[in-house]
Coordinates of C-alpha atoms and ligand atoms in Angstrom, one line a residue:
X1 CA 18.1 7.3 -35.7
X2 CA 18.4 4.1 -33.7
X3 CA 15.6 2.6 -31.9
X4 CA 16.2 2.7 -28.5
X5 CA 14.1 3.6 -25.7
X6 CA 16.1 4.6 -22.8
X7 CA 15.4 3.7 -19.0
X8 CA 16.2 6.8 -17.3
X9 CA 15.8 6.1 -13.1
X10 CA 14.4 9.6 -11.5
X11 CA 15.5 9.3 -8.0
X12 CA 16.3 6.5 -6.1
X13 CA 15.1 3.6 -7.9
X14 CA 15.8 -0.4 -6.9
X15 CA 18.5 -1.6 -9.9
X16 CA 16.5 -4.9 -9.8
X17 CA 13.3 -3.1 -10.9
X18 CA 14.9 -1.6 -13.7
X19 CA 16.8 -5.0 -14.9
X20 CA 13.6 -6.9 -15.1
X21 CA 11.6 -4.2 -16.8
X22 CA 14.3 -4.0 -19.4
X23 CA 14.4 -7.5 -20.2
X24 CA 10.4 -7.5 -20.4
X25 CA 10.4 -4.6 -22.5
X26 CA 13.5 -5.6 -25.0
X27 CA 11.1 -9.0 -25.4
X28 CA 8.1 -7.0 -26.0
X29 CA 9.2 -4.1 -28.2
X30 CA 11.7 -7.1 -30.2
X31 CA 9.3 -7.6 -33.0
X32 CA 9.5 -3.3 -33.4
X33 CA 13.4 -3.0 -33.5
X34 CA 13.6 -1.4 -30.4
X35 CA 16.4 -1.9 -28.2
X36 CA 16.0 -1.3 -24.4
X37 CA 19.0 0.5 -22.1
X38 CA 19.4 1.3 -18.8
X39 CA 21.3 4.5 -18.1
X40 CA 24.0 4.6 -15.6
X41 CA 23.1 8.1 -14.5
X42 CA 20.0 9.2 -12.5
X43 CA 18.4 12.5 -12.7
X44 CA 17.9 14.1 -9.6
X45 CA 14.1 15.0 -7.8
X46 CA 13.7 18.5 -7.1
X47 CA 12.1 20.3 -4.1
X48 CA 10.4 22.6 -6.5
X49 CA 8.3 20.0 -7.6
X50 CA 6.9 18.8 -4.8
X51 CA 3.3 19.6 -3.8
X52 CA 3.7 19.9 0.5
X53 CA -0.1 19.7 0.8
X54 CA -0.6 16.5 -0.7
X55 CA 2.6 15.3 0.0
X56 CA 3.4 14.0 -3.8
X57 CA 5.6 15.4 -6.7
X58 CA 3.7 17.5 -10.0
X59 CA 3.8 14.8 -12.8
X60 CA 3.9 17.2 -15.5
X61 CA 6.5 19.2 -14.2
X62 CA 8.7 15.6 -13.8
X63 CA 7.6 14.8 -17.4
X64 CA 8.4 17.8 -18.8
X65 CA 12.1 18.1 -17.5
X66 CA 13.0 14.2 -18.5
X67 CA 11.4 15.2 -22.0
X68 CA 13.6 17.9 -22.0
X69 CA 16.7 15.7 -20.8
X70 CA 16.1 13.3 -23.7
X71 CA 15.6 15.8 -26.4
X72 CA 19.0 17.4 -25.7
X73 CA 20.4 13.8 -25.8
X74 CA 18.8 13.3 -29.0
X75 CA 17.0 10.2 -27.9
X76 CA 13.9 8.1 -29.2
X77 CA 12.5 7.3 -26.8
X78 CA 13.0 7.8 -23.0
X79 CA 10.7 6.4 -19.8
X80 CA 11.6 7.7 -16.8
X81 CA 11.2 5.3 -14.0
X82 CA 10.6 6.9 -10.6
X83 CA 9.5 5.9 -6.9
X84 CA 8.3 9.5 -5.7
X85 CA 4.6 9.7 -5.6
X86 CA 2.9 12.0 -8.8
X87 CA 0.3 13.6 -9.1
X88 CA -1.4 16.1 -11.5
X89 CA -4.4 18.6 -11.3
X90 CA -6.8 16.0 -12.5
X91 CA -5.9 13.0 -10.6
X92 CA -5.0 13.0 -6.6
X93 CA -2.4 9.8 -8.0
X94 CA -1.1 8.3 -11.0
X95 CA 1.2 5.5 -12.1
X96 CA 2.0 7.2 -15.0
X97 CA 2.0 10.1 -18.0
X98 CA 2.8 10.1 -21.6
X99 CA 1.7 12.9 -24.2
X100 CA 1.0 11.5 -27.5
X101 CA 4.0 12.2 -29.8
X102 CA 4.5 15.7 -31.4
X103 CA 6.7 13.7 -34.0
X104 CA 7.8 10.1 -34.4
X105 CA 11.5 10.9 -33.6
X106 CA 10.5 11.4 -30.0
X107 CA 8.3 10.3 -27.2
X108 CA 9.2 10.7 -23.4
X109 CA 7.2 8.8 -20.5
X110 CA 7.0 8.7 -16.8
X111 CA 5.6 5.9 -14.4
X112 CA 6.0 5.5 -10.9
X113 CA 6.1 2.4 -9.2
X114 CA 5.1 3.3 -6.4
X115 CA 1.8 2.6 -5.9
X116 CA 2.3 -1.1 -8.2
X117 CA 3.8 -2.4 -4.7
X118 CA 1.7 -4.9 -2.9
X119 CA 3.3 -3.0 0.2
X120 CA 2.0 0.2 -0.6
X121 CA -1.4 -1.1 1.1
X122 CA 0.1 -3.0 3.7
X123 CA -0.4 -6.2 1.7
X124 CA 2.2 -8.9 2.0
X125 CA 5.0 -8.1 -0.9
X126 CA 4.7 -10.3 -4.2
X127 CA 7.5 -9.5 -6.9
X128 CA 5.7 -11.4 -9.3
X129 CA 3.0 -8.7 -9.3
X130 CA 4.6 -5.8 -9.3
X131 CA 6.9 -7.0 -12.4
X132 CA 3.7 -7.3 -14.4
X133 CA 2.2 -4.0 -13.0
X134 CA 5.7 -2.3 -14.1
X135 CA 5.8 -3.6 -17.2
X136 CA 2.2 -3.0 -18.1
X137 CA 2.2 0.2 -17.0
X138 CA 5.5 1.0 -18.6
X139 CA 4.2 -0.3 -22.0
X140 CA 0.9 1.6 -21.9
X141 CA 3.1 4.9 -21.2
X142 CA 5.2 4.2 -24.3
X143 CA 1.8 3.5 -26.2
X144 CA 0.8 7.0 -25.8
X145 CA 4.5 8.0 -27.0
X146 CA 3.9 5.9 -30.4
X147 CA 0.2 7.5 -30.6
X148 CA -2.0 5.3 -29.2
X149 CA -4.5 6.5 -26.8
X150 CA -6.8 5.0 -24.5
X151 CA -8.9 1.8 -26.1
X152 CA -11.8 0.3 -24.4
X153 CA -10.5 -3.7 -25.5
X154 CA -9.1 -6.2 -23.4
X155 CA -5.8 -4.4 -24.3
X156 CA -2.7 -2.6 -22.4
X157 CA -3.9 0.9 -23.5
X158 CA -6.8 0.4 -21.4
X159 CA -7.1 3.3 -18.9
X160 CA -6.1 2.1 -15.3
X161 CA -7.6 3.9 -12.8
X162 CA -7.1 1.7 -10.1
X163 CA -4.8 -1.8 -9.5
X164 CA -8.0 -3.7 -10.4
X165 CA -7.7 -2.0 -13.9
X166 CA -3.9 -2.3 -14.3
X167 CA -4.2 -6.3 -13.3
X168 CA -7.4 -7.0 -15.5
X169 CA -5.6 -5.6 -18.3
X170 CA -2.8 -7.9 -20.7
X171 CA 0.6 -7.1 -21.0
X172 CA -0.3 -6.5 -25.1
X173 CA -2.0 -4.6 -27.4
X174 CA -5.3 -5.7 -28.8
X175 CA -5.5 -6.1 -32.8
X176 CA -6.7 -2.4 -33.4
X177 CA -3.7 -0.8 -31.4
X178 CA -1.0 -3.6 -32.3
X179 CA -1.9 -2.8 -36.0
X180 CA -1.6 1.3 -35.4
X181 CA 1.4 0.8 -33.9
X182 CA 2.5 -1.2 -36.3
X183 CA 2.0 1.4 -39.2
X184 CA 3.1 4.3 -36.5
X185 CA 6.5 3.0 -36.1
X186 CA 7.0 2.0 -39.9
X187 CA 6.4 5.0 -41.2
X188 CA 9.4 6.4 -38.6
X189 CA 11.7 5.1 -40.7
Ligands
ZN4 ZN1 -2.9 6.3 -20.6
ZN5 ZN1 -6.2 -1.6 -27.8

């Protein structure tokens, strides 16, 4: 199977977003063999999932359909990239969801972007930012999808729980989670 991980837009999502998150994740995941693609198509957001009360969409319910949209297309890894607010049970907002893989073929992972916008608080825009915020977030996502879960270092699978935590945070993996990744994706072989 070829190592790709797909960029799959949920919604109506800003091109631009999605080009520079691909060229900072085909840099980052290079030294893996992971290619990076954006697909053309866009899958739709459904009234169904949308919580009226809290005025956001279910998270799991998102995840679970784009998981189910890459399985049938027999990919390796998709992120869904999404601007609709998510939310789950246990948190009132998230940037993103990931399970930790059932088997190495295949991982799925959402993030929205959101709340990564300066503007989102009324703050004055700064693209420079938000590209880091995306791609952090993005990468920790796909960390879950190649087993890693949350790590207390200086490292990208740090929990975020708010901006503060999400710009403290590198764009990497500290030495424990770059090396279990590094055996993880090996052994996929
Ligand atoms: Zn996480
Ligand atoms: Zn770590």
């Amino acid at each position: 199977m070829k190592k790709i991980i797909y960029i799959q837009r949920i919604g109506d999502v800003d091109p631009g977003i999605l080009i520079v998150l691909k060229k900072n994740l085909k840099r980052f995941f290079k030294k893996y063999n992971i290619k990076v693609v954006i697909l053309p198509d866009q899958l739709p957001i459904l009234d169904s999932e949308h919580d009226s009360e809290e005025r956001k969409y279910d998270a799991i319910q998102v995840k679970k359909r784009l998981v189910t949209h890459g399985k049938n297309k027999n990919y390796y890894r998709i992120l869904g990239v999404t601007n609709i607010d998510i939310l789950t049970k246990a948190s009132k907002f998230l940037y993103g969801v990931a399970d930790l893989p059932k088997n190495k073929s295949f991982g799925g992972a959402l993030i929205s972007v959101i709340r990564l916008r300066e503007e989102f608080y009324r703050l004055t825009e700064n693209s420079a930012i938000f590209e880091q915020r995306v791609l952090k977030e993005a990468i920790h996502e796909l960390g879950h999808t190649f087993g890693l879960k949350h790590c207390e270092n200086l490292c990208v699978m740090r929990a975020s729980n708010s901006l503060v935590d999400t710009d403290r945070k590198p764009p990497k993996f500290c030495e424990d989670c770059a090396y279990r990744i590094d055996i993880f994706i090996d052994n996929s072989e």
